[in-house]
């Protein structure tokens, strides 16, 4: 009999309070997703090439697990409090009929455990499915065809999820159960005395609203000014002012609803207008701090979702670098490296072998400025600057950004060190072009070519530099040399296709000169040279075995030597690690904060609805119809969710703008930043809308349980 009662009550709780059950399922799914991270395809791949870094990341997962456990404990505590308050009359009846408190306590605990087991099953299934979707999506979006997908299921994650969830669920029920049974029987049966509302006076409320608005305004100003500078103390001040301002604004506006209801004209009282405002005012004003905290959680969720997605965006260009040509770069004594790479053991893995030499030009003692004079070229580029852009040479600043005009980026690249540039022999660059499938270049003895890394430039849709190309074309037509090397004039050739010189992307050369081999031997001291031995995996081997296996075998062979080397997969893994470490954590916490914020709002509204349901019963006796009350509830839910959402969105927009100013210099295609972030914001708003609709349906269900007058419609 007792166990049948437990089962029926648990089943009824799940059916009548889907938001409560959904909250428990969400908590379980959140635990599983973060604990199963080590089984993700991307992480399994990174273990092969960035094992130390990924092990450090996974070593931090227990801290994230404890942090999530802490947050979800309060979420579960809040959800269970709503559930127990909703059933307080039922518990009072049990006690009135003679059930002992100890037996009622065990009834409550067993119901909670049974519901938790159902939630655990649903949550693990949901979390496992979401983990597979995340794994498959990331392996396809950022895996570049390298990372495969394999279905995985982490039993260790299931174990820790079950233990963590059941511990916080039992702890929450134990705390709330003890608190519940300390109340008087009358309080359980008829509810407690409603708290007296402190609405303050109109002047004080307006002052509160004004103070909150000023605090938020100052916080926004600090963020926009100091976020890019990363001034820690000022940003901390902005956070404190933002929290205080949000609480004051929501509390001030909620209290002013009272004045709004009092000043309502007679012709505005139709459709339960005053009742709706009074209910909304009471729901928010009595819980303004909770609503403000929910608003802050929503703002944090929006920023973390936007920031996590922007990390993927800012790293996608590195992961999708179409300038990459070589699979391996080896450094060491040239004779030894050449002998090893041409040995029988390495020949099956080596194609397009290219000893690419780079070095600095010799300096003539009489020339203090440097061996290269490019003042004529610089003057042409300066003349191409937009009218509102100042020559960076006048300010002493050299910088590049994806949103700068092309001429300004060119000056930033060339001013950096074109007077003492890197030089590359034409034959080595031609071997690079051949490996990339491009036509080889021809060059006369009095010609040189510019090498520019277009990853840092503003290019057209074809990836070209139209301003520089037009300057070079005009100079060639006029037969005007634009560069002098050691006082000898040289023509600039049309720009060659720009390709990655080495495998390691951390070796970034912004600008260099490609010169004839004879000139390279004449002007570059061997002491100032460095030779990078580059090669690719043969296409035949890739078609037969794929890219991963032969690259892993080649890496193992090179690892047996003392040579320094970098492989494409190692480099790709390093870039991928930054994406995983940043975006996974931020997106996870963003969705976690979003769910917590929405759940707090939902359960708080439903708690207030449960406590004031007698008012709706009274309205039926006063002649109010069912549709009128549904319309009132719909307006209450809409405005109740908008109250915290509006300041959260304003704060979120300011934060996103600050991130945009900070991140755009690191994004080669900043035009897609806002659409990408807006997509995440739309997901955020959709989830919020789902919660609001669920609250409305649950509230209407509560209202439908009232005893209606026959003439109430």
XYZ file of C-alpha atoms in Angstrom:
713
model
C 0.000 0.000 0.000
C 2.747 2.430 1.019
C 4.839 1.705 -2.079
C 1.781 1.977 -4.323
C 1.142 5.434 -2.847
C 4.772 6.398 -3.495
C 4.560 5.243 -7.113
C 1.224 6.987 -7.783
C 2.396 10.245 -6.229
C 5.653 10.191 -8.213
C 3.759 9.485 -11.437
C 1.279 12.293 -10.713
C 4.093 14.745 -9.955
C 5.722 14.044 -13.304
C 2.479 14.537 -15.209
C 1.262 17.626 -13.368
C 4.587 19.440 -13.161
C 6.542 18.911 -16.344
C 8.748 21.950 -15.686
C 9.934 20.374 -12.424
C 10.660 17.061 -14.145
C 12.298 18.800 -17.112
C 14.568 20.670 -14.695
C 15.762 17.387 -13.198
C 16.326 15.889 -16.660
C 18.298 18.988 -17.682
C 20.489 18.710 -14.595
C 21.292 15.061 -15.389
C 21.999 15.795 -19.068
C 24.295 18.685 -18.080
C 26.298 16.421 -15.785
C 26.675 13.712 -18.396
C 27.745 16.057 -21.212
C 30.583 17.610 -19.237
C 31.734 14.282 -17.776
C 31.736 12.535 -21.166
C 33.982 15.178 -22.728
C 36.951 12.800 -22.842
C 34.966 10.521 -25.180
C 34.334 13.310 -27.718
C 35.884 12.699 -31.140
C 37.790 15.991 -31.018
C 39.264 15.212 -27.599
C 40.238 11.669 -28.623
C 42.038 13.178 -31.601
C 43.789 15.764 -29.442
C 45.036 13.044 -27.100
C 47.149 11.748 -29.970
C 48.934 15.040 -30.697
C 48.373 17.349 -27.715
C 48.227 14.807 -24.914
C 49.831 17.039 -22.264
C 47.568 19.987 -22.982
C 44.396 17.918 -23.242
C 45.253 16.037 -20.040
C 45.590 19.375 -18.256
C 42.218 20.394 -19.682
C 40.607 17.137 -18.561
C 42.279 17.602 -15.196
C 40.243 20.789 -14.798
C 36.987 18.965 -15.530
C 36.507 17.907 -11.869
C 36.563 21.599 -10.922
C 33.982 22.360 -13.587
C 31.978 19.350 -12.397
C 32.007 20.623 -8.802
C 31.063 24.114 -9.993
C 28.193 22.707 -12.058
C 27.209 20.542 -9.077
C 27.078 23.664 -6.924
C 24.908 25.570 -9.427
C 22.596 22.660 -10.113
C 22.166 22.008 -6.394
C 20.489 25.388 -6.024
C 18.492 24.734 -9.176
C 17.252 21.392 -7.814
C 16.678 22.965 -4.389
C 14.548 25.699 -5.951
C 12.613 23.213 -8.079
C 11.916 20.941 -5.116
C 10.841 23.871 -2.965
C 8.231 24.781 -5.554
C 7.084 21.160 -5.723
C 6.759 20.845 -1.934
C 5.008 24.190 -1.530
C 2.583 23.155 -4.224
C 1.779 19.949 -2.305
C 1.800 21.409 1.217
C -1.976 20.989 1.596
C -1.648 17.319 0.574
C 1.012 16.772 3.244
C -1.200 18.507 5.794
C -4.048 16.121 4.974
C -1.706 13.132 5.455
C -0.773 14.414 8.910
C -4.406 15.178 9.729
C -5.342 11.593 8.865
C -2.787 10.278 11.339
C 0.374 9.652 9.291
C 3.481 10.155 11.396
C 5.979 12.824 10.334
C 8.737 10.211 10.083
C 6.658 8.077 7.720
C 5.670 11.162 5.707
C 9.338 12.128 5.481
C 10.237 8.714 4.062
C 7.272 8.973 1.696
C 8.666 12.265 0.450
C 12.207 10.903 0.128
C 11.120 7.752 -1.719
C 8.963 9.782 -4.110
C 11.946 12.050 -4.752
C 14.301 9.122 -5.335
C 11.823 7.393 -7.654
C 11.293 10.601 -9.635
C 15.071 11.076 -9.672
C 15.588 7.609 -11.144
C 13.149 8.376 -13.946
C 14.863 11.741 -14.492
C 18.250 10.012 -14.371
C 17.242 7.592 -17.113
C 15.748 10.323 -19.316
C 18.652 12.679 -18.626
C 21.337 10.139 -19.497
C 19.532 9.221 -22.718
C 19.129 12.916 -23.573
C 22.680 13.775 -22.519
C 24.103 10.831 -24.455
C 22.210 11.875 -27.576
C 23.292 15.511 -27.210
C 26.894 14.441 -26.584
C 26.849 12.408 -29.806
C 25.359 15.349 -31.724
C 27.965 17.727 -30.291
C 30.767 15.277 -31.066
C 29.572 14.692 -34.619
C 28.946 18.396 -35.254
C 32.331 19.544 -33.991
C 34.174 16.807 -35.855
C 32.447 17.902 -39.071
C 32.557 21.676 -38.581
C 36.109 22.067 -37.278
C 37.551 18.639 -37.992
C 38.348 19.514 -41.628
C 37.760 15.916 -42.693
C 40.623 14.739 -40.482
C 38.658 13.735 -37.420
C 36.394 10.736 -37.806
C 33.309 9.968 -35.759
C 32.730 6.905 -33.651
C 29.769 6.246 -31.408
C 30.887 6.301 -27.793
C 29.236 5.911 -24.419
C 30.990 6.722 -21.153
C 30.013 4.411 -18.297
C 32.263 6.409 -15.992
C 30.301 9.554 -16.879
C 27.046 7.700 -16.144
C 28.361 6.613 -12.735
C 29.532 10.075 -11.686
C 26.352 11.629 -13.083
C 24.149 9.272 -11.077
C 26.129 9.787 -7.873
C 26.289 13.571 -8.198
C 22.646 14.002 -9.141
C 21.258 11.668 -6.473
C 23.416 13.325 -3.802
C 22.165 16.845 -4.564
C 18.569 15.622 -4.980
C 18.541 13.776 -1.641
C 20.315 16.695 0.080
C 17.746 19.152 -1.300
C 14.818 16.968 -0.212
C 16.352 16.457 3.232
C 16.795 20.211 3.774
C 13.348 21.129 2.472
C 11.628 18.212 4.217
C 12.967 19.249 7.619
C 11.931 22.826 6.981
C 8.472 21.764 5.802
C 7.666 19.618 8.842
C 8.606 22.409 11.239
C 5.561 24.346 10.042
C 2.233 24.215 11.846
C -0.502 21.927 10.530
C -2.729 24.945 9.897
C -0.001 26.528 7.771
C 0.319 23.369 5.677
C -3.439 23.123 5.125
C -4.249 26.770 4.474
C -0.933 28.328 3.575
C 1.131 30.898 5.435
C 0.324 34.537 5.974
C 1.189 36.562 2.882
C 4.077 38.940 3.317
C 3.190 42.611 3.589
C 4.272 44.379 0.427
C 6.634 47.287 0.918
C 6.003 49.457 -2.118
C 7.712 52.598 -0.813
C 6.743 56.040 -2.059
C 6.721 57.239 -5.653
C 9.658 59.612 -5.164
C 11.832 56.924 -3.636
C 10.918 54.474 -6.385
C 11.787 56.986 -9.111
C 15.082 57.691 -7.347
C 15.778 53.947 -7.185
C 15.073 53.594 -10.907
C 17.250 56.606 -11.751
C 20.118 55.359 -9.566
C 19.956 51.933 -11.180
C 19.951 53.439 -14.673
C 22.979 55.614 -13.852
C 24.834 52.613 -12.391
C 24.145 50.578 -15.526
C 25.173 53.484 -17.760
C 28.493 53.882 -15.947
C 29.059 50.103 -16.082
C 28.401 50.086 -19.847
C 30.802 52.990 -20.389
C 33.554 51.263 -18.402
C 33.106 48.009 -20.335
C 33.241 49.709 -23.741
C 36.338 51.719 -22.804
C 38.345 49.250 -20.724
C 37.369 45.808 -22.068
C 39.847 46.032 -24.935
C 42.551 47.227 -22.527
C 41.663 44.408 -20.116
C 41.941 46.648 -17.059
C 41.005 44.152 -14.336
C 40.025 46.574 -11.555
C 37.876 48.715 -13.838
C 36.141 45.643 -15.250
C 35.488 44.402 -11.708
C 33.967 47.795 -10.886
C 31.779 47.499 -13.995
C 30.528 44.081 -12.839
C 29.628 45.399 -9.373
C 27.874 48.469 -10.802
C 26.042 46.279 -13.323
C 24.704 43.941 -10.628
C 23.607 46.808 -8.368
C 22.099 48.710 -11.288
C 20.113 45.700 -12.517
C 18.630 45.058 -9.057
C 17.704 48.727 -8.572
C 16.144 49.090 -12.028
C 13.976 45.969 -11.723
C 12.924 46.809 -8.164
C 12.154 50.417 -9.064
C 10.095 49.564 -12.145
C 8.210 46.795 -10.310
C 7.206 49.140 -7.500
C 6.117 51.832 -9.952
C 3.570 49.378 -11.352
C 1.560 50.109 -8.216
C 1.327 53.783 -9.162
C 0.460 52.769 -12.713
C -2.483 50.690 -11.463
C -3.712 53.489 -9.183
C -3.756 56.021 -12.026
C -5.681 53.761 -14.400
C -8.645 55.476 -16.028
C -12.093 53.942 -16.037
C -12.031 53.144 -19.745
C -8.809 51.167 -19.269
C -10.186 48.680 -16.735
C -11.568 46.198 -19.258
C -10.089 42.741 -19.573
C -8.875 42.479 -15.970
C -6.334 45.229 -16.684
C -5.872 46.355 -13.068
C -5.872 42.757 -11.789
C -3.150 41.847 -14.298
C -0.954 44.772 -13.255
C -1.486 44.055 -9.562
C -0.570 40.392 -10.003
C 2.493 41.266 -12.066
C 3.573 43.944 -9.605
C 3.226 41.576 -6.647
C 5.050 38.744 -8.423
C 8.027 40.933 -9.311
C 8.173 43.428 -6.433
C 8.146 40.760 -3.710
C 10.868 38.810 -5.512
C 12.768 41.603 -7.248
C 16.149 40.300 -6.096
C 15.457 36.835 -7.539
C 14.224 38.377 -10.794
C 17.348 40.560 -10.950
C 19.578 37.523 -10.362
C 17.725 35.699 -13.139
C 18.323 38.728 -15.387
C 22.044 38.629 -14.608
C 22.116 34.886 -15.338
C 20.405 35.500 -18.682
C 22.919 38.226 -19.497
C 25.830 35.932 -18.606
C 24.286 33.177 -20.707
C 23.976 35.497 -23.694
C 27.573 36.691 -23.362
C 28.986 33.194 -22.894
C 27.066 31.811 -25.855
C 28.241 34.739 -27.981
C 31.822 34.479 -26.710
C 31.955 30.710 -27.172
C 30.692 30.997 -30.726
C 33.108 33.857 -31.455
C 36.039 31.675 -30.351
C 34.990 29.111 -32.939
C 34.636 31.897 -35.494
C 37.972 33.550 -34.722
C 39.736 30.179 -34.887
C 37.961 28.864 -37.965
C 40.226 30.831 -40.290
C 43.284 29.173 -38.754
C 41.651 25.754 -38.960
C 40.594 26.345 -42.576
C 43.835 27.915 -43.800
C 43.839 27.393 -47.567
C 47.417 28.730 -47.736
C 48.707 25.578 -46.070
C 50.709 23.409 -48.486
C 53.123 21.188 -46.580
C 52.426 18.378 -44.135
C 55.814 18.431 -42.380
C 58.591 20.913 -41.667
C 61.920 19.597 -40.305
C 64.794 21.628 -38.835
C 68.355 20.441 -38.219
C 71.772 20.182 -39.814
C 71.063 20.350 -43.540
C 73.228 17.391 -44.554
C 71.772 15.163 -41.846
C 68.173 16.185 -42.545
C 68.582 15.629 -46.277
C 70.167 12.216 -45.725
C 67.343 11.150 -43.412
C 64.467 12.410 -45.586
C 65.923 10.721 -48.675
C 66.630 7.444 -46.871
C 64.780 4.253 -47.761
C 62.712 4.358 -44.568
C 61.354 7.865 -45.287
C 61.037 7.869 -49.083
C 57.527 6.276 -49.034
C 56.297 9.223 -46.924
C 58.066 12.113 -48.688
C 56.870 14.041 -51.720
C 57.578 17.600 -52.913
C 60.708 17.855 -50.761
C 61.668 21.536 -50.553
C 64.640 22.892 -48.581
C 63.248 26.419 -48.258
C 65.973 28.850 -47.223
C 65.221 32.236 -45.673
C 67.607 34.894 -44.450
C 68.379 38.564 -43.905
C 70.162 40.768 -46.422
C 73.694 41.923 -45.753
C 73.884 45.538 -44.611
C 76.272 48.048 -46.171
C 77.974 50.028 -43.421
C 77.334 53.379 -45.135
C 73.555 52.771 -45.136
C 72.186 53.243 -41.621
C 68.511 52.932 -42.510
C 68.798 49.377 -43.802
C 69.606 47.596 -47.067
C 66.135 48.156 -48.588
C 64.769 51.577 -49.534
C 61.068 51.325 -50.329
C 60.171 55.003 -49.865
C 58.751 55.286 -53.411
C 56.450 52.317 -52.871
C 55.445 53.690 -49.494
C 54.552 57.075 -50.952
C 52.285 55.384 -53.507
C 50.527 53.383 -50.770
C 50.089 56.487 -48.584
C 48.447 58.299 -51.502
C 45.938 55.419 -51.696
C 44.840 55.867 -48.064
C 41.248 57.080 -47.539
C 41.006 60.801 -46.815
C 39.964 60.275 -43.200
C 42.865 57.879 -42.442
C 46.186 59.287 -41.260
C 49.567 57.919 -42.284
C 50.596 55.571 -39.433
C 54.169 56.772 -39.903
C 53.124 60.110 -38.405
C 51.771 58.432 -35.276
C 54.449 55.765 -34.934
C 51.890 52.947 -34.814
C 51.930 49.795 -36.921
C 48.934 47.513 -36.721
C 46.753 45.388 -38.976
C 43.131 44.371 -38.770
C 40.547 42.700 -40.945
C 38.389 45.852 -40.902
C 41.194 48.273 -41.863
C 41.434 49.553 -45.455
C 43.934 47.667 -47.594
C 46.429 50.538 -47.843
C 46.576 50.913 -44.049
C 47.217 47.183 -43.609
C 49.941 47.301 -46.259
C 51.710 50.074 -44.368
C 51.349 48.119 -41.137
C 52.968 45.053 -42.729
C 55.707 46.827 -44.647
C 56.631 49.396 -41.992
C 57.304 46.559 -39.584
C 60.576 45.440 -41.166
C 60.722 45.884 -44.933
C 63.943 47.876 -44.531
C 65.468 44.673 -43.041
C 63.237 42.027 -44.628
C 63.290 38.273 -44.810
C 64.355 37.097 -48.254
C 63.400 33.906 -50.075
C 65.187 32.501 -53.160
C 62.937 32.198 -56.197
C 63.752 28.522 -56.771
C 62.542 27.571 -53.276
C 59.319 29.530 -53.728
C 58.771 27.936 -57.130
C 59.032 24.492 -55.529
C 56.398 25.659 -53.047
C 54.132 26.808 -55.893
C 54.654 23.495 -57.655
C 53.612 21.567 -54.541
C 50.493 23.744 -54.371
C 49.646 23.087 -58.023
C 50.416 26.663 -59.115
C 52.433 27.836 -62.111
C 56.070 28.644 -61.449
C 57.222 32.261 -61.640
C 59.867 33.842 -63.869
C 62.009 36.751 -62.726
C 64.755 38.889 -64.300
C 67.925 39.849 -62.478
C 66.622 43.375 -61.816
C 63.258 42.203 -60.470
C 62.000 41.170 -57.035
C 58.575 40.267 -55.703
C 56.733 41.022 -52.478
C 55.523 38.187 -50.269
C 52.616 39.294 -48.068
C 50.645 37.149 -45.642
C 47.059 37.875 -46.692
C 45.679 36.379 -43.464
C 46.291 39.804 -41.924
C 45.166 41.844 -44.926
C 41.932 43.244 -46.299
C 41.467 41.417 -49.602
C 38.766 41.306 -52.238
C 36.492 38.319 -52.812
C 39.240 36.550 -54.787
C 41.773 37.021 -51.989
C 43.761 39.618 -53.946
C 45.172 43.038 -53.024
C 43.784 45.392 -55.700
C 45.415 48.580 -54.352
C 48.923 47.108 -54.315
C 48.443 45.339 -57.641
C 47.347 48.580 -59.330
C 50.410 50.399 -57.923
C 52.736 47.660 -59.210
C 51.038 47.533 -62.644
C 51.331 51.307 -63.067
C 54.993 51.290 -62.004
C 55.803 48.498 -64.477
C 53.989 50.339 -67.251
C 55.981 53.505 -66.470
C 59.158 51.414 -65.978
C 59.597 53.007 -62.559
C 61.491 50.973 -59.933
C 59.791 51.158 -56.539
C 62.466 49.440 -54.420
C 66.205 49.854 -53.970
C 68.434 47.193 -52.431
C 71.859 48.469 -51.392
C 71.344 51.532 -53.645
C 70.446 49.432 -56.707
C 66.945 49.865 -58.198
C 64.634 46.875 -58.718
C 61.273 46.493 -60.404
C 58.437 44.790 -58.547
C 56.888 41.845 -60.372
C 53.150 41.139 -60.225
C 52.222 39.491 -56.944
C 52.725 35.735 -56.816
C 50.170 33.372 -55.219
C 50.605 33.578 -51.454
C 51.147 30.213 -49.757
C 52.257 29.094 -46.311
C 56.040 28.884 -46.206
C 56.207 26.271 -43.447
C 53.870 23.911 -41.615
C 54.082 25.600 -38.225
C 51.539 28.421 -38.196
C 53.167 29.924 -35.128
C 56.042 30.933 -37.460
C 54.279 33.875 -39.066
C 56.045 36.006 -41.666
C 53.986 39.081 -42.483
C 56.158 40.437 -45.304
C 59.250 39.255 -47.195
C 61.061 39.671 -50.516
C 61.308 36.906 -53.114
C 64.517 37.478 -55.063
C 66.477 35.659 -57.820
C 68.752 32.869 -56.597
C 71.923 34.635 -57.733
C 70.953 37.756 -55.817
C 70.117 35.636 -52.767
C 73.559 34.006 -52.806
C 75.191 37.416 -53.275
C 73.302 39.420 -50.652
C 72.409 36.882 -47.952
C 75.094 35.742 -45.538
C 74.909 31.956 -44.851
C 75.220 32.759 -41.148
C 71.901 34.615 -41.332
C 70.094 31.790 -43.148
C 67.684 29.173 -41.844
C 66.611 26.220 -43.971
C 63.188 24.646 -43.467
C 62.897 21.157 -44.966
C 59.289 20.858 -46.087
C 57.501 17.909 -47.641
C 54.040 16.484 -48.210
C 52.642 12.981 -47.804
C 52.317 11.384 -51.285
C 48.802 11.624 -52.738
C 48.849 7.923 -53.624
C 49.439 7.013 -49.989
C 46.708 9.403 -48.796
C 44.192 7.919 -51.236
C 45.092 4.423 -50.086
C 45.331 4.865 -46.295
C 43.894 8.309 -45.582
C 45.825 11.217 -44.100
C 45.905 10.277 -40.417
C 47.710 6.920 -40.575
C 50.682 7.867 -42.810
C 51.196 11.167 -40.992
C 51.234 9.352 -37.667
C 53.743 6.815 -39.034
C 55.957 9.575 -40.452
C 55.791 11.466 -37.137
C 56.886 8.350 -35.258
C 59.857 7.890 -37.592
C 61.016 11.511 -37.293
C 60.583 11.350 -33.516
C 63.391 8.773 -33.370
C 65.843 11.489 -34.503
C 67.081 14.635 -32.766
C 65.529 16.905 -35.394
C 62.955 19.527 -34.544
C 59.836 19.070 -36.613
C 56.243 20.164 -36.926
C 53.449 18.248 -38.624
C 50.196 19.562 -39.996
C 48.232 17.381 -37.577
C 50.224 18.616 -34.572
C 49.722 22.193 -35.638
C 46.059 21.601 -36.378
C 45.667 19.907 -33.002
C 47.238 22.877 -31.215
C 44.823 25.304 -32.870
C 41.948 22.915 -32.226
C 42.842 22.667 -28.546
C 42.346 26.411 -28.104
C 38.913 26.110 -29.720
C 37.881 23.157 -27.560
C 39.234 24.568 -24.296
C 37.548 27.917 -24.792
C 34.351 27.275 -26.701
C 33.279 24.027 -24.975
C 33.526 25.532 -21.503
C 31.846 28.820 -22.397
C 29.023 27.251 -24.384
C 28.391 24.700 -21.633
C 28.265 27.350 -18.913
C 26.189 29.602 -21.162
C 23.479 26.988 -21.632
C 23.703 26.085 -17.936
C 23.145 29.702 -16.869
C 20.324 30.015 -19.391
C 18.519 26.946 -18.048
C 19.010 28.046 -14.433
C 17.779 31.582 -15.139
C 14.725 30.373 -17.059
C 13.910 27.761 -14.419
C 14.136 30.303 -11.597
C 11.728 32.596 -13.444
C 9.354 29.767 -14.343
C 9.125 28.200 -10.889
C 8.892 31.567 -9.170
C 5.916 32.580 -11.317
C 4.191 29.235 -10.794
C 4.793 29.451 -7.036
C 3.108 32.850 -6.963
C 0.304 31.479 -9.142
C -0.235 28.589 -6.731
C -0.306 30.923 -3.730
C -2.841 33.293 -5.319
C -5.100 30.802 -7.097
C -7.957 31.678 -4.751
C -8.058 35.106 -6.360
C -8.939 33.493 -9.672
C -11.661 31.532 -7.886
C -13.013 34.837 -6.570
C -12.966 36.308 -10.082
C -15.265 33.539 -11.282
C -17.848 34.577 -8.703
C -17.483 38.191 -9.825
C -18.398 37.183 -13.374
C -14.964 36.896 -15.021
C -14.838 34.439 -17.902
C -12.306 31.719 -18.550
C -10.912 33.396 -21.678
C -10.506 36.688 -19.808
C -8.390 35.006 -17.158
C -6.354 33.149 -19.788
C -5.645 36.478 -21.479
C -4.621 37.930 -18.109
C -2.253 35.025 -17.439
C -0.784 35.337 -20.936
C -0.026 39.037 -20.353
C 1.420 38.319 -16.926
C 3.755 35.639 -18.292
C 4.823 37.814 -21.236
C 5.655 40.848 -19.124
C 7.116 38.757 -16.324
C 9.712 37.266 -18.692
C 10.287 40.610 -20.429
C 11.153 42.358 -17.147
C 14.471 40.533 -16.661
C 14.996 39.959 -20.386
C 15.098 43.640 -21.404
C 17.982 44.671 -19.076
C 19.710 41.353 -19.851
C 19.522 42.065 -23.589
C 20.748 45.655 -23.190
C 23.673 44.509 -21.041
C 24.301 41.621 -23.434
C 24.381 43.936 -26.459
C 26.919 46.179 -24.718
C 29.024 43.142 -23.847
C 28.818 41.779 -27.393
C 29.828 45.182 -28.752
C 32.843 45.219 -26.434
C 33.768 41.705 -27.589
C 33.378 42.781 -31.205
C 35.802 45.685 -30.710
C 38.239 43.314 -29.003
C 37.943 40.317 -31.336
C 37.601 41.917 -34.773
C 41.381 42.468 -35.123
C 41.792 38.682 -34.707
C 39.021 37.702 -37.134
C 40.002 37.774 -40.781
C 36.374 37.987 -41.896
C 34.711 40.286 -39.327
C 31.613 40.695 -41.503
C 30.315 37.304 -40.318
C 30.838 38.063 -36.613
C 27.480 39.733 -35.984
C 25.363 37.226 -38.013
C 27.104 34.354 -36.226
C 26.480 35.880 -32.806
C 22.900 36.790 -33.743
C 22.269 33.129 -34.538
C 23.286 32.205 -30.980
C 21.089 35.006 -29.602
C 18.146 33.611 -31.583
C 18.756 30.194 -30.000
C 18.844 31.929 -26.619
C 15.515 33.693 -27.262
C 13.921 30.509 -28.604
C 14.757 28.594 -25.408
C 13.367 31.473 -23.347
C 10.185 31.434 -25.445
C 9.784 27.687 -24.872
C 10.030 28.224 -21.117
C 7.512 31.088 -21.227
C 5.045 28.976 -23.208
C 5.481 26.058 -20.777
C 4.808 28.388 -17.844
C 1.682 29.724 -19.551
C 0.342 26.229 -20.232
C 1.053 25.118 -16.660
C -0.594 28.231 -15.212
C -3.667 27.731 -17.404
C -3.792 24.116 -16.223
C -3.776 25.346 -12.616
C -6.631 27.700 -13.426
C -8.660 24.969 -15.146
C -8.669 22.986 -11.888
C -10.742 25.698 -10.191
C -14.407 25.154 -9.383
C -16.199 27.221 -11.979
C -19.611 28.784 -11.675
C -21.980 27.369 -14.281
C -22.441 30.885 -15.672
C -18.758 31.749 -15.464
C -18.113 31.696 -19.217
